[in-house]
Tab-separated table of N, CA, C and O in Angstrom:
chain	number	residue	atom	x	y	z
A	19	MET	N	-20.768	1.919	-8.435
A	19	MET	CA	-20.316	1.078	-7.342
A	19	MET	C	-18.842	0.755	-7.538
A	19	MET	O	-18.424	0.413	-8.626
A	20	THR	N	-18.065	0.880	-6.489
A	20	THR	CA	-16.646	0.587	-6.606
A	20	THR	C	-16.395	-0.863	-6.237
A	20	THR	O	-17.127	-1.457	-5.459
A	21	ASN	N	-15.352	-1.416	-6.816
A	21	ASN	CA	-15.012	-2.789	-6.468
A	21	ASN	C	-13.991	-2.800	-5.344
A	21	ASN	O	-13.509	-1.763	-4.899
A	22	SER	N	-13.669	-3.987	-4.899
A	22	SER	CA	-12.757	-4.156	-3.769
A	22	SER	C	-11.391	-3.518	-4.028
A	22	SER	O	-10.826	-2.876	-3.151
A	23	THR	N	-10.875	-3.693	-5.241
A	23	THR	CA	-9.558	-3.140	-5.562
A	23	THR	C	-9.576	-1.618	-5.529
A	23	THR	O	-8.644	-0.999	-5.016
A	24	ASP	N	-10.634	-1.006	-6.047
A	24	ASP	CA	-10.740	0.453	-6.010
A	24	ASP	C	-10.787	0.962	-4.572
A	24	ASP	O	-10.163	1.969	-4.227
A	25	THR	N	-11.514	0.266	-3.721
A	25	THR	CA	-11.603	0.639	-2.308
A	25	THR	C	-10.244	0.490	-1.635
A	25	THR	O	-9.815	1.357	-0.865
A	26	THR	N	-9.553	-0.598	-1.940
A	26	THR	CA	-8.217	-0.837	-1.389
A	26	THR	C	-7.271	0.285	-1.803
A	26	THR	O	-6.541	0.828	-0.964
A	27	LYS	N	-7.286	0.637	-3.076
A	27	LYS	CA	-6.428	1.717	-3.571
A	27	LYS	C	-6.721	3.025	-2.849
A	27	LYS	O	-5.801	3.748	-2.460
A	28	ALA	N	-7.998	3.330	-2.674
A	28	ALA	CA	-8.381	4.577	-2.010
A	28	ALA	C	-7.897	4.591	-0.558
A	28	ALA	O	-7.395	5.616	-0.073
A	29	GLN	N	-8.004	3.466	0.137
A	29	GLN	CA	-7.559	3.400	1.531
A	29	GLN	C	-6.039	3.572	1.626
A	29	GLN	O	-5.549	4.258	2.517
A	30	ILE	N	-5.316	2.951	0.722
A	30	ILE	CA	-3.854	3.069	0.706
A	30	ILE	C	-3.447	4.506	0.399
A	30	ILE	O	-2.589	5.081	1.065
A	31	LYS	N	-4.087	5.085	-0.596
A	31	LYS	CA	-3.780	6.473	-0.973
A	31	LYS	C	-4.076	7.417	0.194
A	31	LYS	O	-3.261	8.300	0.505
A	32	ASP	N	-5.200	7.230	0.861
A	32	ASP	CA	-5.545	8.065	2.013
A	32	ASP	C	-4.496	7.941	3.106
A	32	ASP	O	-4.099	8.932	3.720
A	33	TYR	N	-4.043	6.721	3.358
A	33	TYR	CA	-3.013	6.505	4.380
A	33	TYR	C	-1.733	7.257	4.020
A	33	TYR	O	-1.173	7.977	4.845
A	34	LEU	N	-1.286	7.105	2.782
A	34	LEU	CA	-0.048	7.759	2.356
A	34	LEU	C	-0.173	9.283	2.410
A	34	LEU	O	0.771	9.973	2.807
A	35	CYS	N	-1.331	9.796	2.028
A	35	CYS	CA	-1.529	11.249	1.992
A	35	CYS	C	-1.432	11.885	3.370
A	35	CYS	O	-1.119	13.071	3.487
A	36	GLN	N	-1.645	11.101	4.422
A	36	GLN	CA	-1.498	11.624	5.781
A	36	GLN	C	-0.084	12.140	6.038
A	36	GLN	O	0.131	12.979	6.902
A	37	PHE	N	0.873	11.621	5.291
A	37	PHE	CA	2.285	11.943	5.508
A	37	PHE	C	2.846	12.899	4.460
A	37	PHE	O	4.047	13.126	4.413
A	38	LEU	N	1.991	13.469	3.621
A	38	LEU	CA	2.461	14.264	2.485
A	38	LEU	C	2.207	15.765	2.605
A	38	LEU	O	2.401	16.497	1.647
A	39	ASP	N	1.773	16.228	3.738
A	39	ASP	CA	1.554	17.668	3.951
A	39	ASP	C	0.778	18.312	2.806
A	39	ASP	O	1.192	19.335	2.247
A	40	GLY	N	-0.317	17.698	2.438
A	40	GLY	CA	-1.180	18.278	1.425
A	40	GLY	C	-0.841	17.935	-0.015
A	40	GLY	O	-1.596	18.281	-0.920
A	41	GLU	N	0.288	17.303	-0.247
A	41	GLU	CA	0.623	16.888	-1.607
A	41	GLU	C	-0.301	15.753	-2.027
A	41	GLU	O	-0.825	15.018	-1.198
A	42	VAL	N	-0.485	15.609	-3.320
A	42	VAL	CA	-1.348	14.562	-3.858
A	42	VAL	C	-0.467	13.515	-4.526
A	42	VAL	O	0.496	13.850	-5.225
A	43	ILE	N	-0.800	12.267	-4.304
A	43	ILE	CA	-0.053	11.174	-4.912
A	43	ILE	C	-0.952	10.467	-5.923
A	43	ILE	O	-2.125	10.225	-5.654
A	44	GLY	N	-0.401	10.193	-7.090
A	44	GLY	CA	-1.137	9.462	-8.114
A	44	GLY	C	-1.021	7.967	-7.887
A	44	GLY	O	-0.092	7.491	-7.219
A	45	TYR	N	-1.941	7.222	-8.432
A	45	TYR	CA	-1.958	5.772	-8.242
A	45	TYR	C	-0.723	5.084	-8.814
A	45	TYR	O	-0.316	4.038	-8.322
A	46	ASP	N	-0.127	5.653	-9.849
A	46	ASP	CA	1.065	5.051	-10.459
A	46	ASP	C	2.344	5.811	-10.129
A	46	ASP	O	3.393	5.517	-10.685
A	47	GLN	N	2.277	6.761	-9.239
A	47	GLN	CA	3.449	7.554	-8.881
A	47	GLN	C	4.310	6.795	-7.878
A	47	GLN	O	3.811	6.221	-6.912
A	48	ASP	N	5.607	6.813	-8.110
A	48	ASP	CA	6.549	6.140	-7.220
A	48	ASP	C	6.554	6.855	-5.870
A	48	ASP	O	6.837	8.044	-5.796
A	49	ILE	N	6.236	6.127	-4.804
A	49	ILE	CA	6.145	6.779	-3.500
A	49	ILE	C	7.501	7.243	-2.993
A	49	ILE	O	7.563	8.122	-2.137
A	50	SER	N	8.576	6.703	-3.545
A	50	SER	CA	9.901	7.175	-3.130
A	50	SER	C	10.138	8.614	-3.584
A	50	SER	O	10.999	9.298	-3.038
A	51	ASP	N	9.356	9.091	-4.556
A	51	ASP	CA	9.449	10.489	-4.989
A	51	ASP	C	9.163	11.447	-3.832
A	51	ASP	O	9.548	12.606	-3.878
A	52	PHE	N	8.483	10.947	-2.806
A	52	PHE	CA	8.097	11.784	-1.678
A	52	PHE	C	9.048	11.648	-0.493
A	52	PHE	O	8.797	12.197	0.570
A	53	GLY	N	10.128	10.902	-0.694
A	53	GLY	CA	11.134	10.789	0.351
A	53	GLY	C	10.806	9.805	1.459
A	53	GLY	O	11.396	9.858	2.536
A	54	PHE	N	9.862	8.902	1.215
A	54	PHE	CA	9.565	7.894	2.221
A	54	PHE	C	10.798	7.021	2.443
A	54	PHE	O	11.472	6.627	1.509
A	55	THR	N	11.079	6.721	3.684
A	55	THR	CA	12.269	5.961	4.060
A	55	THR	C	11.939	4.479	4.240
A	55	THR	O	10.773	4.085	4.237
A	56	SER	N	12.988	3.690	4.455
A	56	SER	CA	12.762	2.270	4.718
A	56	SER	C	12.018	2.083	6.036
A	56	SER	O	11.234	1.138	6.188
A	57	MET	N	12.228	2.976	6.989
A	57	MET	CA	11.475	2.908	8.247
A	57	MET	C	9.991	3.109	7.977
A	57	MET	O	9.142	2.428	8.547
A	58	PHE	N	9.682	4.030	7.076
A	58	PHE	CA	8.285	4.238	6.712
A	58	PHE	C	7.725	2.990	6.044
A	58	PHE	O	6.562	2.649	6.250
A	59	SER	N	8.527	2.306	5.260
A	59	SER	CA	8.069	1.075	4.613
A	59	SER	C	7.590	0.062	5.649
A	59	SER	O	6.593	-0.631	5.438
A	60	MET	N	8.279	0.004	6.773
A	60	MET	CA	7.858	-0.906	7.836
A	60	MET	C	6.521	-0.452	8.433
A	60	MET	O	5.657	-1.279	8.715
A	61	GLN	N	6.341	0.839	8.591
A	61	GLN	CA	5.050	1.356	9.056
A	61	GLN	C	3.949	0.999	8.066
A	61	GLN	O	2.847	0.635	8.462
A	62	LEU	N	4.255	1.138	6.794
A	62	LEU	CA	3.294	0.827	5.749
A	62	LEU	C	2.904	-0.646	5.801
A	62	LEU	O	1.723	-0.986	5.705
A	63	VAL	N	3.876	-1.528	5.974
A	63	VAL	CA	3.597	-2.960	6.070
A	63	VAL	C	2.672	-3.234	7.259
A	63	VAL	O	1.695	-3.987	7.133
A	64	LEU	N	2.954	-2.625	8.388
A	64	LEU	CA	2.103	-2.820	9.567
A	64	LEU	C	0.682	-2.326	9.313
A	64	LEU	O	-0.292	-2.977	9.694
A	65	PHE	N	0.561	-1.181	8.653
A	65	PHE	CA	-0.759	-0.658	8.292
A	65	PHE	C	-1.494	-1.647	7.391
A	65	PHE	O	-2.666	-1.953	7.619
A	66	LEU	N	-0.819	-2.134	6.354
A	66	LEU	CA	-1.452	-3.048	5.408
A	66	LEU	C	-1.925	-4.324	6.098
A	66	LEU	O	-3.046	-4.796	5.852
A	67	GLU	N	-1.084	-4.872	6.953
A	67	GLU	CA	-1.450	-6.111	7.644
A	67	GLU	C	-2.664	-5.899	8.556
A	67	GLU	O	-3.572	-6.728	8.584
A	68	LYS	N	-2.668	-4.793	9.261
A	68	LYS	CA	-3.780	-4.518	10.179
A	68	LYS	C	-5.054	-4.135	9.429
A	68	LYS	O	-6.123	-4.673	9.685
A	69	GLU	N	-4.932	-3.205	8.504
A	69	GLU	CA	-6.103	-2.672	7.795
A	69	GLU	C	-6.780	-3.719	6.917
A	69	GLU	O	-8.010	-3.780	6.841
A	70	PHE	N	-5.974	-4.534	6.250
A	70	PHE	CA	-6.527	-5.483	5.276
A	70	PHE	C	-6.484	-6.928	5.760
A	70	PHE	O	-6.849	-7.834	5.025
A	71	GLN	N	-6.019	-7.119	6.980
A	71	GLN	CA	-5.980	-8.435	7.614
A	71	GLN	C	-5.299	-9.477	6.730
A	71	GLN	O	-5.827	-10.547	6.451
A	72	VAL	N	-4.098	-9.100	6.281
A	72	VAL	CA	-3.245	-10.001	5.504
A	72	VAL	C	-1.915	-10.119	6.240
A	72	VAL	O	-1.582	-9.288	7.084
A	73	THR	N	-1.189	-11.160	5.910
A	73	THR	CA	0.150	-11.329	6.456
A	73	THR	C	1.132	-11.212	5.304
A	73	THR	O	1.028	-11.958	4.324
A	74	LEU	N	2.040	-10.277	5.414
A	74	LEU	CA	3.044	-10.083	4.371
A	74	LEU	C	4.339	-10.760	4.799
A	74	LEU	O	4.843	-10.510	5.889
A	75	GLU	N	4.829	-11.604	3.929
A	75	GLU	CA	6.074	-12.322	4.167
A	75	GLU	C	7.215	-11.561	3.501
A	75	GLU	O	6.991	-10.723	2.617
A	76	THR	N	8.422	-11.878	3.885
A	76	THR	CA	9.601	-11.215	3.314
A	76	THR	C	9.595	-11.302	1.790
A	76	THR	O	9.868	-10.313	1.107
A	77	GLU	N	9.246	-12.458	1.255
A	77	GLU	CA	9.249	-12.624	-0.204
A	77	GLU	C	8.177	-11.778	-0.894
A	77	GLU	O	8.269	-11.520	-2.093
A	78	ASP	N	7.173	-11.323	-0.147
A	78	ASP	CA	6.148	-10.443	-0.716
A	78	ASP	C	6.674	-9.035	-0.938
A	78	ASP	O	6.103	-8.268	-1.705
A	79	LEU	N	7.752	-8.704	-0.248
A	79	LEU	CA	8.228	-7.327	-0.225
A	79	LEU	C	9.360	-7.078	-1.202
A	79	LEU	O	10.331	-6.398	-0.891
A	80	GLU	N	9.225	-7.593	-2.406
A	80	GLU	CA	10.208	-7.324	-3.446
A	80	GLU	C	10.267	-5.819	-3.712
A	80	GLU	O	9.377	-5.079	-3.305
A	81	ALA	N	11.279	-5.399	-4.385
A	81	ALA	CA	11.533	-3.964	-4.587
A	81	ALA	C	10.330	-3.203	-5.145
A	81	ALA	O	10.058	-2.085	-4.723
A	82	ASN	N	9.607	-3.779	-6.073
A	82	ASN	CA	8.513	-3.055	-6.718
A	82	ASN	C	7.170	-3.204	-6.022
A	82	ASN	O	6.224	-2.517	-6.369
A	83	ALA	N	7.065	-4.084	-5.053
A	83	ALA	CA	5.781	-4.360	-4.413
A	83	ALA	C	5.230	-3.147	-3.669
A	83	ALA	O	4.017	-2.945	-3.614
A	84	LEU	N	6.092	-2.337	-3.109
A	84	LEU	CA	5.660	-1.170	-2.345
A	84	LEU	C	6.006	0.133	-3.063
A	84	LEU	O	6.192	1.173	-2.449
A	85	ARG	N	6.059	0.087	-4.372
A	85	ARG	CA	6.507	1.248	-5.150
A	85	ARG	C	5.400	2.264	-5.420
A	85	ARG	O	5.627	3.468	-5.359
A	86	THR	N	4.204	1.808	-5.751
A	86	THR	CA	3.095	2.704	-6.100
A	86	THR	C	1.833	2.259	-5.375
A	86	THR	O	1.755	1.128	-4.874
A	87	VAL	N	0.841	3.112	-5.353
A	87	VAL	CA	-0.448	2.733	-4.773
A	87	VAL	C	-0.983	1.503	-5.493
A	87	VAL	O	-1.461	0.552	-4.868
A	88	ASN	N	-0.893	1.502	-6.818
A	88	ASN	CA	-1.392	0.356	-7.590
A	88	ASN	C	-0.653	-0.937	-7.255
A	88	ASN	O	-1.277	-1.984	-7.087
A	89	SER	N	0.667	-0.884	-7.152
A	89	SER	CA	1.416	-2.105	-6.851
A	89	SER	C	1.145	-2.595	-5.428
A	89	SER	O	1.081	-3.802	-5.181
A	90	ILE	N	0.946	-1.676	-4.513
A	90	ILE	CA	0.628	-2.049	-3.134
A	90	ILE	C	-0.755	-2.699	-3.085
A	90	ILE	O	-0.947	-3.745	-2.449
A	91	ALA	N	-1.716	-2.104	-3.773
A	91	ALA	CA	-3.075	-2.670	-3.814
A	91	ALA	C	-3.067	-4.048	-4.472
A	91	ALA	O	-3.769	-4.957	-4.009
A	92	ASP	N	-2.279	-4.220	-5.523
A	92	ASP	CA	-2.172	-5.533	-6.171
A	92	ASP	C	-1.640	-6.570	-5.194
A	92	ASP	O	-2.135	-7.704	-5.152
A	93	LEU	N	-0.635	-6.192	-4.416
A	93	LEU	CA	-0.072	-7.096	-3.415
A	93	LEU	C	-1.135	-7.487	-2.392
A	93	LEU	O	-1.308	-8.674	-2.074
A	94	VAL	N	-1.860	-6.505	-1.892
A	94	VAL	CA	-2.911	-6.774	-0.907
A	94	VAL	C	-3.965	-7.712	-1.499
A	94	VAL	O	-4.371	-8.689	-0.860
A	95	GLU	N	-4.387	-7.442	-2.706
A	95	GLU	CA	-5.416	-8.279	-3.338
A	95	GLU	C	-4.913	-9.710	-3.564
A	95	GLU	O	-5.657	-10.662	-3.355
A	96	ARG	N	-3.655	-9.869	-3.949
A	96	ARG	CA	-3.077	-11.218	-4.117
A	96	ARG	C	-3.078	-11.964	-2.796
A	96	ARG	O	-3.404	-13.153	-2.736
A	97	LYS	N	-2.732	-11.257	-1.737
A	97	LYS	CA	-2.693	-11.893	-0.411
A	97	LYS	C	-4.101	-12.243	0.062
A	97	LYS	O	-4.306	-13.286	0.678
A	98	ARG	N	-5.076	-11.416	-0.241
A	98	ARG	CA	-6.471	-11.717	0.121
A	98	ARG	C	-6.945	-12.981	-0.587
A	98	ARG	O	-7.590	-13.828	0.023
A	99	VAL	N	-6.644	-13.072	-1.870
A	99	VAL	CA	-7.058	-14.233	-2.656
A	99	VAL	C	-6.394	-15.491	-2.118
A	99	VAL	O	-7.009	-16.551	-2.014
A	100	ALA	N	-5.139	-15.377	-1.738
A	100	ALA	CA	-4.382	-16.521	-1.234
A	100	ALA	C	-4.928	-17.051	0.087
A	100	ALA	O	-4.750	-18.229	0.403
A	101	THR	N	-5.597	-16.197	0.835
A	101	THR	CA	-6.114	-16.626	2.143
A	101	THR	C	-7.570	-17.058	2.108
A	101	THR	O	-8.118	-17.422	3.137
A	102	THR	N	-8.190	-16.968	0.941
A	102	THR	CA	-9.597	-17.378	0.869
A	102	THR	C	-9.759	-18.770	0.312
A	102	THR	O	-8.906	-19.364	-0.206
């Protein structure tokens, strides 16, 4: 049985892989290695807010928060805990 964090990571990874033309991204791999732009970061934020029903504030978006699948999932989980 997978836990909530594992499911969150899988959903984030699946979302990112849609834009990678078949490339595989590791959970700790820097997503900037794939050439994602700041415009894509905004798309990612919108996806996270909609998919996980969290609100991300400017202070949540520090440089490392959107760096890897793991760091993104950690951010989502922190925001979920904060709203419960």
